[in-house]
Amino acid sequence: MDIQAYIQSGILEQYCLDLLNADERADVLKNGALYPEIKQELIHIETTMEKMAAARAIDPDERLKQQILSTLGFGDDIDLNNPPNVDAYSDYEAWLKAVEHLIPAQPFEDFFMEVLRQDDRGTQMLVVTKTDVPEETHDNWIESFFILKGQCVCTVGTETITLNVGNFLEVPLYTEHDIKITSPYLVAILQRLIVF
């Protein structure tokens, strides 16, 4: 076997990138066991690729970490004295647990609202509703909805979006939107973040 030709063929790099079939992988392992030069080159390639990956690694968004931890049952409790903004990474179970005591017992009125936070950042409200929201547009805050119970269909501009439990929707500024409740009632966090 011409060891140098084998090393320069690129097969070791393909092995490290998992681009070989089972027979080719077995052949590389066999040759690495038989020829120390091949084994040494394989280790060098693996180490170099690992260093390159580490040098270009990007830390995941902290919110993603919290979502994963929450899914695994290690989520943080929501502090209603200083509630965080809701977004696509928010944990609906943690939010539902935090506001459950505020949700009125059934039967309840067609519309119920409890302000959770109102400050210079904006307003955050717990909303329990049986009624649709007519078409509206906002020019000084970004409105979003985080669904805790129920289902609704939102028309945002020309797009129609169905929101279920755990879904989050942010409505862009100057965009007409409406909400149609498609379940007996809807429980959501309504958030309006001030932009001006």
GROMACS .gro file of C-alpha atoms in nm:
model
  196
    1MET     CA    1   0.000   0.000   0.000
    2ASP     CA    2   0.123   0.349  -0.083
    3ILE     CA    3   0.054   0.509   0.256
    4GLN     CA    4   0.122   0.866   0.145
    5ALA     CA    5  -0.110   0.832  -0.156
    6TYR     CA    6  -0.379   0.690   0.074
    7ILE     CA    7  -0.338   0.981   0.319
    8GLN     CA    8  -0.346   1.239   0.037
    9SER     CA    9  -0.653   1.081  -0.128
   10GLY     CA   10  -0.890   1.269   0.104
   11ILE     CA   11  -1.051   0.955   0.240
   12LEU     CA   12  -0.943   1.036   0.596
   13GLU     CA   13  -1.113   1.376   0.579
   14GLN     CA   14  -1.425   1.209   0.438
   15TYR     CA   15  -1.414   0.963   0.728
   16CYS     CA   16  -1.400   1.249   0.980
   17LEU     CA   17  -1.692   1.422   0.809
   18ASP     CA   18  -1.893   1.096   0.811
   19LEU     CA   19  -1.921   1.094   0.432
   20LEU     CA   20  -1.823   0.728   0.382
   21ASN     CA   21  -2.041   0.421   0.361
   22ALA     CA   22  -2.003   0.138   0.614
   23ASP     CA   23  -1.749  -0.060   0.406
   24GLU     CA   24  -1.532   0.246   0.343
   25ARG     CA   25  -1.543   0.339   0.714
   26ALA     CA   26  -1.439  -0.014   0.810
   27ASP     CA   27  -1.152   0.005   0.560
   28VAL     CA   28  -1.024   0.332   0.714
   29LEU     CA   29  -1.040   0.182   1.065
   30LYS     CA   30  -0.857  -0.130   0.947
   31ASN     CA   31  -0.583   0.073   0.775
   32GLY     CA   32  -0.549   0.296   1.079
   33ALA     CA   33  -0.492  -0.013   1.295
   34LEU     CA   34  -0.239  -0.159   1.050
   35TYR     CA   35  -0.040   0.158   0.969
   36PRO     CA   36   0.062   0.398   1.248
   37GLU     CA   37   0.116   0.679   0.993
   38ILE     CA   38  -0.250   0.658   0.887
   39LYS     CA   39  -0.368   0.648   1.249
   40GLN     CA   40  -0.150   0.951   1.334
   41GLU     CA   41  -0.283   1.147   1.033
   42LEU     CA   42  -0.642   1.055   1.125
   43ILE     CA   43  -0.590   1.188   1.479
   44HIS     CA   44  -0.432   1.506   1.337
   45ILE     CA   45  -0.730   1.565   1.104
   46GLU     CA   46  -0.984   1.502   1.383
   47THR     CA   47  -0.799   1.741   1.619
   48THR     CA   48  -0.774   2.011   1.351
   49MET     CA   49  -1.145   1.984   1.267
   50GLU     CA   50  -1.234   2.004   1.635
   51LYS     CA   51  -1.022   2.317   1.679
   52MET     CA   52  -1.179   2.477   1.370
   53ALA     CA   53  -1.528   2.400   1.497
   54ALA     CA   54  -1.448   2.543   1.842
   55ALA     CA   55  -1.298   2.859   1.689
   56ARG     CA   56  -1.614   2.924   1.488
   57ALA     CA   57  -1.864   2.807   1.751
   58ILE     CA   58  -2.153   3.041   1.828
   59ASP     CA   59  -2.310   3.038   2.172
   60PRO     CA   60  -2.683   2.970   2.147
   61ASP     CA   61  -2.928   3.239   2.246
   62GLU     CA   62  -2.986   3.232   2.623
   63ARG     CA   63  -3.362   3.212   2.559
   64LEU     CA   64  -3.311   2.885   2.370
   65LYS     CA   65  -3.126   2.743   2.669
   66GLN     CA   66  -3.414   2.843   2.896
   67GLN     CA   67  -3.668   2.686   2.659
   68ILE     CA   68  -3.475   2.358   2.655
   69LEU     CA   69  -3.439   2.359   3.034
   70SER     CA   70  -3.810   2.433   3.073
   71THR     CA   71  -3.900   2.149   2.837
   72LEU     CA   72  -3.688   1.918   3.052
   73GLY     CA   73  -3.865   2.037   3.367
   74PHE     CA   74  -3.593   2.271   3.493
   75GLY     CA   75  -3.760   2.599   3.396
   76ASP     CA   76  -3.758   2.909   3.608
   77ASP     CA   77  -4.075   3.035   3.771
   78ILE     CA   78  -4.219   3.356   3.630
   79ASP     CA   79  -4.195   3.645   3.876
   80LEU     CA   80  -4.513   3.848   3.827
   81ASN     CA   81  -4.358   4.135   4.023
   82ASN     CA   82  -4.111   4.175   3.736
   83PRO     CA   83  -4.237   3.961   3.447
   84PRO     CA   84  -4.010   3.909   3.147
   85ASN     CA   85  -4.120   3.996   2.797
   86VAL     CA   86  -4.286   3.712   2.612
   87ASP     CA   87  -4.137   3.595   2.284
   88ALA     CA   88  -4.111   3.286   2.065
   89TYR     CA   89  -3.891   3.117   2.328
   90SER     CA   90  -4.123   3.174   2.625
   91ASP     CA   91  -4.240   2.872   2.824
   92TYR     CA   92  -4.619   2.868   2.818
   93GLU     CA   93  -4.641   2.617   3.105
   94ALA     CA   94  -4.438   2.845   3.333
   95TRP     CA   95  -4.653   3.142   3.231
   96LEU     CA   96  -4.977   2.949   3.280
   97LYS     CA   97  -4.862   2.838   3.624
   98ALA     CA   98  -4.773   3.197   3.716
   99VAL     CA   99  -5.108   3.348   3.610
  100GLU     CA  100  -5.342   3.060   3.688
  101HIS     CA  101  -5.463   3.222   4.009
  102LEU     CA  102  -5.562   3.533   3.810
  103ILE     CA  103  -5.779   3.351   3.555
  104PRO     CA  104  -6.144   3.390   3.654
  105ALA     CA  105  -6.349   3.079   3.729
  106GLN     CA  106  -6.598   2.973   3.465
  107PRO     CA  107  -6.847   3.091   3.371
  108PHE     CA  108  -6.681   3.428   3.319
  109GLU     CA  109  -6.756   3.744   3.127
  110ASP     CA  110  -6.688   3.771   2.755
  111PHE     CA  111  -6.373   3.971   2.823
  112PHE     CA  112  -6.140   3.984   3.123
  113MET     CA  113  -5.808   4.166   3.149
  114GLU     CA  114  -5.548   4.192   3.425
  115VAL     CA  115  -5.249   4.425   3.380
  116LEU     CA  116  -4.933   4.240   3.475
  117ARG     CA  117  -4.682   4.513   3.397
  118GLN     CA  118  -4.704   4.873   3.283
  119ASP     CA  119  -4.384   5.075   3.264
  120ASP     CA  120  -4.162   5.265   3.023
  121ARG     CA  121  -4.102   4.943   2.826
  122GLY     CA  122  -4.469   4.892   2.758
  123THR     CA  123  -4.768   4.701   2.888
  124GLN     CA  124  -4.821   4.334   2.949
  125MET     CA  125  -5.168   4.196   3.020
  126LEU     CA  126  -5.336   3.867   3.092
  127VAL     CA  127  -5.640   3.847   2.866
  128VAL     CA  128  -5.925   3.597   2.884
  129THR     CA  129  -6.173   3.649   2.604
  130LYS     CA  130  -6.460   3.489   2.420
  131THR     CA  131  -6.493   3.774   2.170
  132ASP     CA  132  -6.310   3.848   1.849
  133VAL     CA  133  -6.083   4.149   1.815
  134PRO     CA  134  -6.179   4.372   1.520
  135GLU     CA  135  -5.926   4.496   1.268
  136GLU     CA  136  -5.677   4.745   1.411
  137THR     CA  137  -5.336   4.899   1.340
  138HIS     CA  138  -5.070   5.029   1.580
  139ASP     CA  139  -4.814   5.296   1.507
  140ASN     CA  140  -4.644   5.347   1.843
  141TRP     CA  141  -4.609   4.998   1.992
  142ILE     CA  142  -4.535   4.647   1.877
  143GLU     CA  143  -4.817   4.417   1.980
  144SER     CA  144  -4.772   4.047   2.041
  145PHE     CA  145  -4.980   3.756   2.162
  146PHE     CA  146  -4.866   3.450   2.355
  147ILE     CA  147  -5.136   3.183   2.377
  148LEU     CA  148  -5.179   2.999   2.709
  149LYS     CA  149  -5.515   2.829   2.647
  150GLY     CA  150  -5.743   2.801   2.346
  151GLN     CA  151  -5.703   2.878   1.978
  152CYS     CA  152  -5.747   3.176   1.749
  153VAL     CA  153  -5.694   3.276   1.389
  154CYS     CA  154  -5.511   3.602   1.326
  155THR     CA  155  -5.510   3.791   1.000
  156VAL     CA  156  -5.195   4.004   0.982
  157GLY     CA  157  -5.184   4.204   0.662
  158THR     CA  158  -5.260   3.945   0.395
  159GLU     CA  159  -5.141   3.646   0.601
  160THR     CA  160  -5.370   3.422   0.807
  161ILE     CA  161  -5.210   3.246   1.104
  162THR     CA  162  -5.364   2.991   1.341
  163LEU     CA  163  -5.233   3.023   1.696
  164ASN     CA  164  -5.254   2.733   1.941
  165VAL     CA  165  -5.130   2.682   2.297
  166GLY     CA  166  -4.767   2.788   2.327
  167ASN     CA  167  -4.765   2.990   2.004
  168PHE     CA  168  -4.634   3.346   1.989
  169LEU     CA  169  -4.714   3.610   1.727
  170GLU     CA  170  -4.564   3.956   1.694
  171VAL     CA  171  -4.752   4.206   1.478
  172PRO     CA  172  -4.534   4.456   1.288
  173LEU     CA  173  -4.600   4.828   1.317
  174TYR     CA  174  -4.851   4.982   1.076
  175THR     CA  175  -4.996   4.641   0.990
  176GLU     CA  176  -5.370   4.578   0.995
  177HIS     CA  177  -5.461   4.273   1.200
  178ASP     CA  178  -5.760   4.108   1.362
  179ILE     CA  179  -5.824   3.804   1.581
  180LYS     CA  180  -6.101   3.549   1.559
  181ILE     CA  181  -6.145   3.317   1.859
  182THR     CA  182  -6.195   2.958   1.738
  183SER     CA  183  -6.223   2.788   2.078
  184PRO     CA  184  -6.480   2.850   2.353
  185TYR     CA  185  -6.241   3.108   2.502
  186LEU     CA  186  -5.880   3.223   2.478
  187VAL     CA  187  -5.624   3.289   2.751
  188ALA     CA  188  -5.323   3.487   2.632
  189ILE     CA  189  -5.053   3.728   2.732
  190LEU     CA  190  -5.103   4.046   2.532
  191GLN     CA  191  -4.788   4.255   2.515
  192ARG     CA  192  -4.743   4.603   2.378
  193LEU     CA  193  -4.382   4.721   2.362
  194ILE     CA  194  -4.331   5.091   2.309
  195VAL     CA  195  -4.104   5.180   2.019
  196PHE     CA  196  -4.112   5.561   2.033
   0.00000   0.00000   0.00000
